[in-house]
């Protein structure tokens, strides 16, 4: 009996000290990450603890930054300054008390960034294991499993040059600091500091700056819809920028709300109500040359170099923008929408309140980008860049359909019957499209059907080539928005699925360039503050997007789109698609349902 009692006593050992417990936790993390191949991991752990965890600064004393140099963005001449990206620290950060931050914003942030925040010790072993599996499957780092505490210590305590470093040493240092911080400071202190430090885009560091920039109000006054929209931005402020890509920001808000439902903060009806609540963006007025283009370039710079580099690194960026083209494009948009042009009343009198324009060079450089009729007009959400927004293109997609048919052996002389036709889907639904003039025109060659934008022949053509083939051809030509197969159907022939003007312009540019697809270019050269070249504008090789006979197919599409005589059948002589000097212009218009969107895309 005595021996057994002694055995039980040995099993109840004295608790190990703090360093030993921390060391064991680190070993567990390393095992989960598959990083224990380094023989000196144990020695390194003790060294890292003594170096970083024994002298942790107070959160209220953190925030020292190196002196910043502004990044300058120039037009293509390299001398005309379009915009200067200033250091946001002094101008775009206002610390607010934890109690002044809406509870919904706190809950949403925790739900989407670190669901176990109030339970984990600064690191989340299960999230690390999950990230390890994902990274192994992808053979790349696709998930970092960083908790809110880890993100905070990375952005504040680690040196600037180490924050974006992907290394074992940084992860260990980050884990030690997060482990220590979570024991020295309350969860509310950590969350409050995080919400005052994290980057939300548009030079907004912290929730107060974000609330002011996106909604023009203090963070304490945000409603639930505004709070949940903001909560989703830190994962990728450029991707989810509501001014540039409102649809992506709303999709991210949906993920935030789903996480809040999953963690029991909201029920499904509450989440739906919040999602459907209208959100009005109210950004401050900014005087800037080519603002939509500049913000588009800034988005690319942030994705390539990160916000710390572009706001503090003194970059010099030469863009593709030709300011004379930009000014002319802005004048044309403003005249047609607001003032009226060519003896015609302004389009606003016909309930057209906004417009966008994009000009590409023969080498696909963006020469002009006008994202709205008035950048500072809040009534039309003027700061939203419509050239990057997803809109219904109407008949402007038809050249892609006919290009796919030409690849299958059709010619411009192939005859289609423009007559009442019913198309029956697999579920029994009947689709019977009409032409825009509500008439039928009998037998029509492909040339006439495309030039006159007849709907029924276009749907017949899509039915012939197949929706999957059409979607693949669209992807090959640069359309990036056809990602939801549940919305695919024959109505795509009439532009029922949304596209971006930037993508569609690139499609037509590819037809112009004999079927060779080139990515659009907006940045020609980037140098750092010391003059070292970071980006010399190297171009990727174009690829043929229309198959082995792509040059011939592109030529035939261009020929049909520029056939003025063929267009006369429906549009009459001297229509608006004919250039005054008689030069041939390949052009296609498109109109969505109820005339909500109207397009004109073309080239010479």
Coordinates of C-alpha atoms in Angstrom, one line a residue:
X1 CA 0.0 0.0 0.0
X2 CA 2.8 2.4 0.9
X3 CA 4.4 1.7 -2.5
X4 CA 1.2 2.5 -4.4
X5 CA 0.7 5.7 -2.4
X6 CA 4.2 6.7 -3.3
X7 CA 3.5 6.1 -7.0
X8 CA 0.4 8.2 -6.9
X9 CA 2.4 11.0 -5.2
X10 CA 4.9 10.9 -7.9
X11 CA 2.2 11.4 -10.6
X12 CA 1.1 14.7 -8.9
X13 CA 4.4 16.6 -9.6
X14 CA 5.0 20.2 -8.6
X15 CA 3.8 22.7 -11.4
X16 CA 6.7 23.7 -13.7
X17 CA 7.7 27.3 -13.7
X18 CA 6.6 29.9 -16.3
X19 CA 9.6 29.5 -18.6
X20 CA 9.2 25.8 -18.7
X21 CA 5.5 26.0 -19.5
X22 CA 6.1 28.5 -22.2
X23 CA 8.9 26.3 -23.6
X24 CA 6.6 23.3 -23.8
X25 CA 3.9 25.4 -25.5
X26 CA 6.4 26.5 -28.1
X27 CA 7.4 22.9 -28.7
X28 CA 3.8 22.1 -29.3
X29 CA 3.4 24.9 -31.8
X30 CA 6.6 23.9 -33.6
X31 CA 5.3 20.3 -33.8
X32 CA 2.0 21.5 -35.3
X33 CA 3.8 23.6 -37.8
X34 CA 6.2 20.9 -38.8
X35 CA 9.2 23.0 -37.8
X36 CA 11.0 20.8 -35.4
X37 CA 13.6 19.7 -38.0
X38 CA 15.8 22.4 -36.5
X39 CA 18.0 20.7 -33.9
X40 CA 18.6 23.9 -31.9
X41 CA 14.9 24.8 -31.5
X42 CA 14.9 24.3 -27.8
X43 CA 18.0 26.5 -27.2
X44 CA 16.5 29.1 -29.5
X45 CA 13.2 29.1 -27.6
X46 CA 15.0 29.9 -24.3
X47 CA 17.1 32.6 -26.0
X48 CA 14.0 34.1 -27.6
X49 CA 12.2 34.1 -24.3
X50 CA 15.0 35.9 -22.5
X51 CA 15.4 38.4 -25.3
X52 CA 11.8 39.3 -26.0
X53 CA 9.5 38.2 -23.2
X54 CA 11.3 39.5 -20.1
X55 CA 11.3 43.1 -21.2
X56 CA 8.0 43.6 -23.0
X57 CA 7.2 47.3 -23.4
X58 CA 3.8 48.7 -22.2
X59 CA 1.2 48.8 -25.0
X60 CA 0.6 52.4 -24.3
X61 CA 4.2 53.2 -24.9
X62 CA 4.4 51.4 -28.2
X63 CA 4.0 53.0 -31.6
X64 CA 7.5 54.4 -32.4
X65 CA 7.9 54.6 -36.1
X66 CA 10.8 55.4 -38.3
X67 CA 10.7 58.8 -40.1
X68 CA 8.5 58.4 -43.2
X69 CA 9.1 59.6 -46.7
X70 CA 6.1 60.1 -48.9
X71 CA 5.5 58.2 -52.1
X72 CA 4.8 60.2 -55.2
X73 CA 2.7 59.1 -58.2
X74 CA 3.5 60.7 -61.6
X75 CA 1.9 60.7 -65.0
X76 CA 3.7 58.9 -67.9
X77 CA 6.0 61.9 -68.5
X78 CA 7.6 61.2 -65.2
X79 CA 7.4 64.8 -64.1
X80 CA 3.7 65.7 -63.7
X81 CA 2.7 64.8 -60.1
X82 CA -0.7 63.2 -59.8
X83 CA -0.7 62.6 -56.0
X84 CA 1.5 62.3 -53.0
X85 CA 0.8 59.5 -50.5
X86 CA 1.6 61.0 -47.1
X87 CA 2.5 59.1 -44.0
X88 CA -0.9 58.3 -42.3
X89 CA 0.3 58.2 -38.7
X90 CA -0.2 61.8 -37.8
X91 CA -3.2 62.4 -40.1
X92 CA -5.1 59.1 -40.2
X93 CA -5.1 57.8 -36.7
X94 CA -7.2 58.9 -33.7
X95 CA -7.1 56.7 -30.6
X96 CA -10.5 56.2 -29.0
X97 CA -11.5 54.6 -25.7
X98 CA -12.5 51.0 -25.7
X99 CA -16.0 51.8 -24.4
X100 CA -16.5 54.2 -27.3
X101 CA -16.2 51.5 -29.9
X102 CA -19.6 49.9 -30.7
X103 CA -20.0 46.4 -29.3
X104 CA -21.1 45.1 -32.7
X105 CA -17.7 46.2 -34.2
X106 CA -15.9 44.4 -31.3
X107 CA -17.9 41.3 -31.7
X108 CA -17.6 41.2 -35.5
X109 CA -13.8 41.7 -35.3
X110 CA -13.4 38.9 -32.9
X111 CA -15.7 36.6 -34.8
X112 CA -14.0 37.0 -38.2
X113 CA -10.3 37.5 -37.0
X114 CA -10.0 35.2 -34.0
X115 CA -13.1 33.4 -32.8
X116 CA -11.3 31.9 -29.8
X117 CA -9.8 35.3 -28.8
X118 CA -11.3 35.3 -25.3
X119 CA -10.2 31.7 -24.6
X120 CA -6.8 31.3 -26.2
X121 CA -3.5 32.2 -24.5
X122 CA -2.4 34.5 -27.3
X123 CA -1.9 31.7 -29.8
X124 CA -4.5 29.2 -31.2
X125 CA -3.1 25.7 -31.4
X126 CA -6.1 24.4 -33.4
X127 CA -5.8 27.3 -35.9
X128 CA -2.1 26.5 -36.3
X129 CA -2.9 22.9 -37.0
X130 CA -5.5 23.8 -39.5
X131 CA -3.2 26.3 -41.2
X132 CA -0.4 23.6 -41.3
X133 CA -2.7 21.2 -43.1
X134 CA -3.9 23.9 -45.6
X135 CA -0.3 25.0 -46.3
X136 CA 0.8 21.4 -46.8
X137 CA -2.0 20.7 -49.2
X138 CA -1.3 23.9 -51.2
X139 CA 2.5 23.6 -51.0
X140 CA 2.5 27.3 -50.2
X141 CA 1.7 29.6 -47.3
X142 CA -2.0 30.2 -47.7
X143 CA -2.9 30.6 -44.1
X144 CA -0.9 32.0 -41.2
X145 CA -3.3 31.2 -38.2
X146 CA -2.4 34.5 -36.5
X147 CA -4.6 35.5 -33.6
X148 CA -5.5 39.1 -32.8
X149 CA -2.8 39.2 -30.2
X150 CA -0.2 37.9 -32.7
X151 CA -1.3 40.5 -35.3
X152 CA -1.0 43.2 -32.6
X153 CA 2.5 42.3 -31.5
X154 CA 3.7 41.8 -35.1
X155 CA 2.5 45.3 -36.1
X156 CA 3.7 47.1 -33.0
X157 CA 6.6 45.3 -31.3
X158 CA 8.5 43.6 -34.2
X159 CA 10.8 45.8 -36.2
X160 CA 9.4 47.2 -39.4
X161 CA 11.6 45.2 -41.7
X162 CA 10.6 41.9 -40.0
X163 CA 6.8 42.3 -40.1
X164 CA 6.3 40.9 -43.6
X165 CA 9.1 38.4 -43.3
X166 CA 8.0 34.7 -43.7
X167 CA 10.4 32.8 -41.4
X168 CA 10.4 30.4 -38.4
X169 CA 12.3 32.9 -36.3
X170 CA 9.6 35.6 -36.8
X171 CA 6.8 33.2 -36.0
X172 CA 8.6 32.0 -32.8
X173 CA 9.2 35.6 -31.7
X174 CA 5.7 36.5 -32.5
X175 CA 4.3 33.6 -30.5
X176 CA 6.5 34.4 -27.4
X177 CA 5.3 38.0 -27.5
X178 CA 1.7 37.1 -27.9
X179 CA 1.9 34.6 -25.1
X180 CA 3.4 37.1 -22.7
X181 CA 1.1 40.0 -23.7
X182 CA -2.0 37.8 -23.2
X183 CA -0.8 37.3 -19.6
X184 CA 0.2 40.8 -18.7
X185 CA -2.8 42.6 -20.2
X186 CA -6.5 41.9 -20.2
X187 CA -8.3 40.7 -23.4
X188 CA -10.2 44.0 -23.6
X189 CA -6.9 46.0 -23.4
X190 CA -5.5 43.9 -26.2
X191 CA -8.6 44.2 -28.4
X192 CA -8.8 47.9 -27.7
X193 CA -5.2 48.4 -28.8
X194 CA -5.7 46.3 -31.9
X195 CA -8.8 48.2 -33.0
X196 CA -6.8 51.5 -32.6
X197 CA -3.8 50.2 -34.6
X198 CA -5.1 47.9 -37.4
X199 CA -5.0 49.1 -41.0
X200 CA -8.4 49.5 -42.8
X201 CA -7.3 51.1 -46.1
X202 CA -7.2 54.6 -47.4
X203 CA -4.5 55.6 -44.9
X204 CA -6.9 54.8 -42.0
X205 CA -5.2 53.2 -39.1
X206 CA -7.7 52.3 -36.3
X207 CA -11.5 52.2 -36.2
X208 CA -12.0 56.0 -35.6
X209 CA -10.0 56.9 -38.8
X210 CA -11.9 54.2 -40.7
X211 CA -15.3 55.5 -39.6
X212 CA -14.4 59.0 -40.5
X213 CA -13.0 58.2 -43.9
X214 CA -15.7 55.7 -45.0
X215 CA -18.8 57.2 -43.3
X216 CA -17.8 60.7 -42.2
X217 CA -18.8 60.1 -38.6
X218 CA -17.2 59.0 -35.2
X219 CA -16.9 55.3 -34.7
X220 CA -19.2 55.5 -31.7
X221 CA -22.0 56.5 -34.1
X222 CA -21.7 53.5 -36.5
X223 CA -24.7 51.4 -37.0
X224 CA -24.5 47.6 -37.2
X225 CA -24.3 47.5 -41.0
X226 CA -21.4 50.0 -41.0
X227 CA -19.6 48.3 -38.2
X228 CA -19.8 44.8 -39.8
X229 CA -18.6 46.2 -43.1
X230 CA -15.6 47.9 -41.5
X231 CA -14.8 44.7 -39.5
X232 CA -14.1 42.8 -42.7
X233 CA -11.6 45.2 -44.2
X234 CA -8.3 44.4 -42.3
X235 CA -7.8 41.0 -44.0
X236 CA -7.2 42.8 -47.3
X237 CA -7.9 46.5 -47.3
X238 CA -7.1 46.8 -51.0
X239 CA -9.2 43.8 -52.1
X240 CA -12.2 44.8 -50.0
X241 CA -11.9 48.6 -50.5
X242 CA -15.6 49.7 -50.7
X243 CA -14.8 52.7 -52.8
X244 CA -13.1 50.6 -55.5
X245 CA -14.9 47.3 -55.2
X246 CA -18.1 47.7 -53.2
X247 CA -19.4 44.2 -54.2
X248 CA -16.3 42.6 -52.7
X249 CA -16.7 44.6 -49.5
X250 CA -20.3 43.5 -49.2
X251 CA -19.3 39.8 -49.9
X252 CA -16.7 40.2 -47.1
X253 CA -19.4 41.6 -44.8
X254 CA -21.5 38.5 -45.5
X255 CA -18.6 36.4 -44.3
X256 CA -18.3 38.5 -41.1
X257 CA -22.0 38.1 -40.4
X258 CA -21.9 34.3 -41.1
X259 CA -19.1 34.0 -38.6
X260 CA -21.2 36.0 -36.0
X261 CA -24.0 33.6 -36.6
X262 CA -21.7 30.6 -36.3
X263 CA -20.3 31.8 -33.0
X264 CA -23.8 32.6 -31.6
X265 CA -23.6 36.3 -31.5
X266 CA -26.4 36.8 -34.0
X267 CA -29.2 34.6 -35.3
X268 CA -29.7 34.3 -39.0
X269 CA -32.6 36.8 -39.2
X270 CA -30.6 39.4 -37.4
X271 CA -27.6 38.8 -39.8
X272 CA -29.9 39.1 -42.8
X273 CA -31.4 42.4 -41.6
X274 CA -27.9 43.9 -41.0
X275 CA -26.7 42.8 -44.4
X276 CA -29.7 44.3 -46.2
X277 CA -29.4 47.6 -44.4
X278 CA -28.2 50.2 -46.9
X279 CA -24.7 51.5 -46.3
X280 CA -23.9 55.0 -47.6
X281 CA -20.2 55.8 -48.2
X282 CA -19.4 59.4 -47.3
X283 CA -15.8 60.1 -48.0
X284 CA -14.1 63.5 -47.5
X285 CA -13.6 65.7 -50.5
X286 CA -10.1 65.3 -52.0
X287 CA -8.5 67.5 -54.7
X288 CA -6.4 65.1 -56.8
X289 CA -5.6 64.6 -60.4
X290 CA -7.2 61.5 -62.0
X291 CA -8.4 60.3 -58.6
X292 CA -9.9 57.0 -59.6
X293 CA -6.8 56.1 -61.5
X294 CA -4.5 57.1 -58.7
X295 CA -6.4 55.0 -56.2
X296 CA -6.3 52.1 -58.7
X297 CA -2.5 52.4 -58.8
X298 CA -2.3 52.8 -55.0
X299 CA -4.3 49.5 -54.7
X300 CA -1.7 47.7 -56.9
X301 CA 1.2 49.3 -54.9
X302 CA -0.3 48.1 -51.6
X303 CA -0.7 44.6 -52.9
X304 CA 2.9 44.5 -54.2
X305 CA 4.7 46.3 -51.4
X306 CA 2.4 46.6 -48.4
X307 CA 1.1 49.8 -46.8
X308 CA 4.2 50.4 -44.7
X309 CA 6.4 50.6 -47.7
X310 CA 4.2 52.8 -49.9
X311 CA 3.4 55.3 -47.1
X312 CA 6.8 55.4 -45.5
X313 CA 9.3 54.2 -48.1
X314 CA 9.5 57.2 -50.4
X315 CA 8.7 55.4 -53.7
X316 CA 8.7 57.2 -57.0
X317 CA 6.0 55.7 -59.3
X318 CA 5.7 56.6 -63.0
X319 CA 2.3 55.5 -64.3
X320 CA 0.9 55.0 -67.8
X321 CA -1.6 57.9 -67.5
X322 CA -1.5 60.6 -70.3
X323 CA -2.8 63.7 -68.5
X324 CA -4.0 65.3 -71.8
X325 CA -6.1 62.2 -72.6
X326 CA -7.4 62.1 -69.0
X327 CA -8.5 65.7 -69.1
X328 CA -10.3 65.2 -72.4
X329 CA -12.0 62.1 -71.2
X330 CA -13.2 63.8 -68.1
X331 CA -14.5 66.7 -70.1
X332 CA -16.5 64.4 -72.5
X333 CA -18.1 62.5 -69.6
X334 CA -19.0 65.6 -67.8
X335 CA -20.4 67.3 -70.9
X336 CA -22.7 64.3 -71.8
X337 CA -23.9 63.7 -68.3
X338 CA -24.1 67.1 -66.7
X339 CA -23.9 69.8 -69.4
X340 CA -25.1 68.3 -72.7
X341 CA -23.1 68.0 -75.9
X342 CA -23.5 68.2 -79.7
X343 CA -26.8 70.1 -79.3
X344 CA -28.3 67.3 -77.1
X345 CA -29.6 67.8 -73.6
X346 CA -27.6 66.3 -70.7
X347 CA -28.1 62.6 -70.1
X348 CA -29.2 63.4 -66.5
X349 CA -32.4 64.6 -68.0
X350 CA -33.0 61.0 -69.1
X351 CA -32.2 59.7 -65.6
X352 CA -28.6 58.8 -66.5
X353 CA -26.7 60.2 -63.5
X354 CA -23.3 58.6 -63.8
X355 CA -20.7 57.5 -66.4
X356 CA -17.2 56.1 -66.8
X357 CA -14.6 56.1 -69.5
X358 CA -11.5 54.1 -70.1
X359 CA -8.8 54.6 -72.8
X360 CA -6.1 51.9 -73.6
X361 CA -3.1 52.3 -75.8
X362 CA -2.3 49.8 -78.5
X363 CA 0.1 48.1 -76.0
X364 CA -2.8 48.0 -73.4
X365 CA -1.5 50.8 -71.2
X366 CA -4.2 52.8 -69.4
X367 CA -4.0 56.3 -70.9
X368 CA -7.2 57.6 -69.2
X369 CA -9.5 56.3 -66.5
X370 CA -12.6 58.2 -65.5
X371 CA -14.4 56.3 -62.8
X372 CA -17.5 58.6 -62.4
X373 CA -19.0 61.8 -63.7
X374 CA -17.9 63.7 -60.6
X375 CA -15.5 62.2 -58.0
X376 CA -16.8 64.5 -55.3
X377 CA -20.5 64.1 -56.0
X378 CA -21.9 62.1 -53.0
X379 CA -25.4 61.8 -54.6
X380 CA -24.0 59.4 -57.2
X381 CA -21.3 57.7 -54.9
X382 CA -18.8 59.5 -57.1
X383 CA -15.8 58.0 -55.4
X384 CA -16.8 54.5 -56.5
X385 CA -14.7 53.6 -59.6
X386 CA -17.3 52.4 -62.1
X387 CA -14.6 51.1 -64.5
X388 CA -13.8 48.4 -61.8
X389 CA -17.5 47.9 -60.8
X390 CA -19.4 44.9 -61.9
X391 CA -22.3 45.9 -64.2
X392 CA -24.5 44.2 -66.8
X393 CA -23.0 44.7 -70.3
X394 CA -26.0 43.8 -72.4
X395 CA -25.1 43.0 -76.0
X396 CA -21.5 44.1 -75.6
X397 CA -20.7 40.4 -74.9
X398 CA -22.0 39.2 -78.3
X399 CA -18.6 39.3 -80.1
X400 CA -17.3 36.7 -77.6
X401 CA -20.2 34.4 -78.5
X402 CA -19.6 34.7 -82.2
X403 CA -15.9 34.3 -81.8
X404 CA -16.5 31.0 -80.1
X405 CA -18.8 29.9 -83.0
X406 CA -16.2 30.9 -85.5
X407 CA -13.8 28.6 -83.7
X408 CA -16.3 25.8 -84.2
X409 CA -16.4 26.3 -88.0
X410 CA -19.0 29.0 -88.6
X411 CA -18.2 32.0 -90.9
X412 CA -19.7 35.5 -91.2
X413 CA -21.9 34.1 -93.9
X414 CA -23.5 31.4 -91.7
X415 CA -27.3 31.9 -91.8
X416 CA -29.4 32.1 -88.6
X417 CA -33.2 32.4 -88.4
X418 CA -34.4 35.5 -86.5
X419 CA -37.8 34.2 -85.6
X420 CA -39.7 33.4 -82.4
X421 CA -37.7 30.6 -80.7
X422 CA -38.2 28.9 -77.4
X423 CA -35.3 27.4 -75.5
X424 CA -36.2 24.8 -72.8
X425 CA -33.8 24.2 -69.9
X426 CA -33.1 21.0 -68.1
X427 CA -35.6 21.9 -65.4
X428 CA -38.4 22.5 -68.0
X429 CA -38.3 26.3 -67.9
X430 CA -38.9 28.0 -71.2
X431 CA -36.8 31.0 -72.4
X432 CA -38.1 33.0 -75.3
X433 CA -36.0 36.1 -76.0
X434 CA -37.1 39.1 -78.0
X435 CA -35.2 41.6 -80.1
X436 CA -35.0 45.1 -78.8
X437 CA -37.4 46.3 -81.5
X438 CA -39.9 43.5 -80.7
X439 CA -39.8 42.3 -84.3
X440 CA -38.5 39.3 -86.2
X441 CA -36.2 39.7 -89.2
X442 CA -36.1 36.2 -90.8
X443 CA -32.9 34.7 -92.2
X444 CA -29.8 36.7 -91.2
X445 CA -26.1 36.1 -91.8
X446 CA -23.8 36.1 -88.8
X447 CA -22.4 39.4 -90.0
X448 CA -25.8 41.1 -90.0
X449 CA -26.8 39.5 -86.7
X450 CA -23.7 40.8 -84.9
X451 CA -23.6 44.2 -86.7
X452 CA -27.2 44.9 -85.9
X453 CA -27.1 43.3 -82.4
X454 CA -30.1 40.9 -83.0
X455 CA -30.9 39.0 -79.8
X456 CA -32.5 35.8 -81.0
X457 CA -29.6 34.8 -83.3
X458 CA -27.2 35.5 -80.4
X459 CA -29.0 33.2 -78.1
X460 CA -29.2 30.6 -80.9
X461 CA -25.4 30.9 -81.2
X462 CA -24.8 30.5 -77.5
X463 CA -27.0 27.5 -77.6
X464 CA -24.9 26.1 -80.4
X465 CA -21.5 26.7 -78.8
X466 CA -22.6 25.8 -75.2
X467 CA -22.6 28.0 -72.1
X468 CA -19.5 26.3 -70.7
X469 CA -17.5 26.9 -73.9
X470 CA -18.6 30.6 -73.9
X471 CA -17.6 31.0 -70.2
X472 CA -14.2 29.5 -70.9
X473 CA -13.7 31.7 -73.9
X474 CA -14.7 34.7 -71.8
X475 CA -12.1 33.7 -69.2
X476 CA -9.5 33.3 -71.9
X477 CA -10.2 36.8 -73.2
X478 CA -9.8 38.3 -69.7
X479 CA -13.3 38.4 -68.1
X480 CA -12.7 37.8 -64.4
X481 CA -16.3 37.9 -63.0
X482 CA -18.0 34.8 -64.4
X483 CA -17.4 32.8 -61.1
X484 CA -20.9 31.7 -60.1
X485 CA -22.1 28.7 -62.2
X486 CA -25.6 28.9 -60.7
X487 CA -26.1 32.1 -62.7
X488 CA -24.9 30.7 -66.0
X489 CA -27.6 30.2 -68.7
X490 CA -28.6 31.3 -72.2
X491 CA -29.5 34.8 -71.0
X492 CA -25.8 35.4 -70.8
X493 CA -26.0 36.1 -74.5
X494 CA -27.8 39.3 -73.7
X495 CA -25.4 40.3 -70.9
X496 CA -27.3 39.2 -67.8
X497 CA -24.1 38.5 -65.9
X498 CA -22.0 41.4 -64.7
X499 CA -18.5 42.3 -66.0
X500 CA -16.0 45.1 -65.3
X501 CA -15.4 47.8 -67.9
X502 CA -11.6 47.3 -67.5
X503 CA -12.0 43.6 -68.4
X504 CA -14.3 44.2 -71.3
X505 CA -12.0 46.9 -72.7
X506 CA -9.2 44.3 -72.6
X507 CA -11.4 41.8 -74.5
X508 CA -11.9 44.3 -77.4
X509 CA -8.2 45.2 -77.2
X510 CA -7.4 41.5 -77.7
X511 CA -9.7 41.4 -80.8
X512 CA -7.8 44.5 -82.1
X513 CA -4.5 42.8 -81.4
X514 CA -5.2 39.7 -83.5
X515 CA -6.3 37.6 -80.6
X516 CA -3.2 38.3 -78.4
X517 CA -4.1 38.9 -74.8
X518 CA -1.9 41.3 -72.9
X519 CA -2.6 42.4 -69.3
X520 CA -3.5 46.0 -68.9
X521 CA -0.7 48.1 -67.6
X522 CA -0.9 51.2 -65.3
X523 CA 2.6 51.3 -63.7
X524 CA 5.6 51.8 -65.9
X525 CA 8.4 52.2 -63.3
X526 CA 8.9 52.2 -59.5
X527 CA 12.0 53.3 -57.7
X528 CA 12.7 53.6 -54.0
X529 CA 13.9 56.7 -52.2
X530 CA 17.6 55.8 -53.1
X531 CA 16.8 55.4 -56.8
X532 CA 17.0 51.6 -56.9
X533 CA 14.6 50.2 -59.4
X534 CA 11.9 48.0 -57.9
X535 CA 9.7 47.6 -61.1
X536 CA 10.9 48.5 -64.6
X537 CA 7.6 47.8 -66.2
X538 CA 8.6 44.4 -67.7
X539 CA 5.7 42.9 -69.6
X540 CA 4.5 39.4 -69.8
X541 CA 4.5 37.7 -73.2
X542 CA 1.1 38.0 -74.9
X543 CA -0.8 34.7 -75.4
X544 CA -3.2 33.7 -78.1
X545 CA -6.7 33.7 -76.6
X546 CA -8.7 32.5 -79.6
X547 CA -7.0 29.2 -80.4
X548 CA -4.8 28.1 -83.3
X549 CA -6.7 30.3 -85.9
X550 CA -6.9 33.2 -83.5
X551 CA -5.5 35.8 -85.9
X552 CA -8.1 34.9 -88.5
X553 CA -11.0 34.9 -86.0
X554 CA -10.0 38.2 -84.5
X555 CA -9.8 39.7 -88.0
X556 CA -13.3 38.5 -88.9
X557 CA -14.7 39.9 -85.6
X558 CA -13.1 43.2 -86.2
X559 CA -14.3 43.3 -89.8
X560 CA -17.9 42.6 -88.8
X561 CA -17.8 45.1 -85.9
X562 CA -16.5 47.8 -88.3
X563 CA -19.0 47.1 -91.2
X564 CA -21.0 50.4 -91.4
X565 CA -23.0 49.2 -94.3
X566 CA -24.1 46.1 -92.4
X567 CA -25.2 48.3 -89.4
X568 CA -27.4 50.5 -91.6
X569 CA -30.2 47.8 -91.5
X570 CA -31.1 48.6 -87.9
X571 CA -29.2 51.8 -87.0
X572 CA -29.4 53.8 -90.2
X573 CA -26.9 55.8 -92.1
X574 CA -24.6 58.3 -90.2
X575 CA -25.3 56.6 -86.9
X576 CA -23.3 57.5 -83.8
X577 CA -21.1 54.4 -84.3
X578 CA -19.6 56.0 -87.4
X579 CA -16.5 58.3 -87.1
X580 CA -16.9 61.7 -88.7
X581 CA -13.7 61.3 -90.8
X582 CA -14.9 58.0 -92.3
X583 CA -12.2 55.9 -90.7
X584 CA -13.4 52.3 -89.9
X585 CA -14.1 51.7 -86.2
X586 CA -14.9 48.3 -84.7
X587 CA -17.5 49.1 -82.1
X588 CA -20.3 47.4 -80.2
X589 CA -23.0 48.9 -77.9
X590 CA -24.8 47.1 -75.1
X591 CA -27.8 48.0 -73.0
X592 CA -29.0 46.2 -69.9
X593 CA -32.6 45.6 -68.8
X594 CA -34.7 48.7 -68.3
X595 CA -31.8 50.8 -69.8
X596 CA -30.0 50.8 -66.5
X597 CA -26.6 50.4 -68.1
X598 CA -25.5 51.5 -71.5
X599 CA -22.1 50.6 -73.0
X600 CA -20.0 51.5 -76.1
X601 CA -16.7 49.6 -76.6
X602 CA -14.6 49.8 -79.6
X603 CA -11.3 50.5 -81.3
X604 CA -9.7 51.8 -84.6

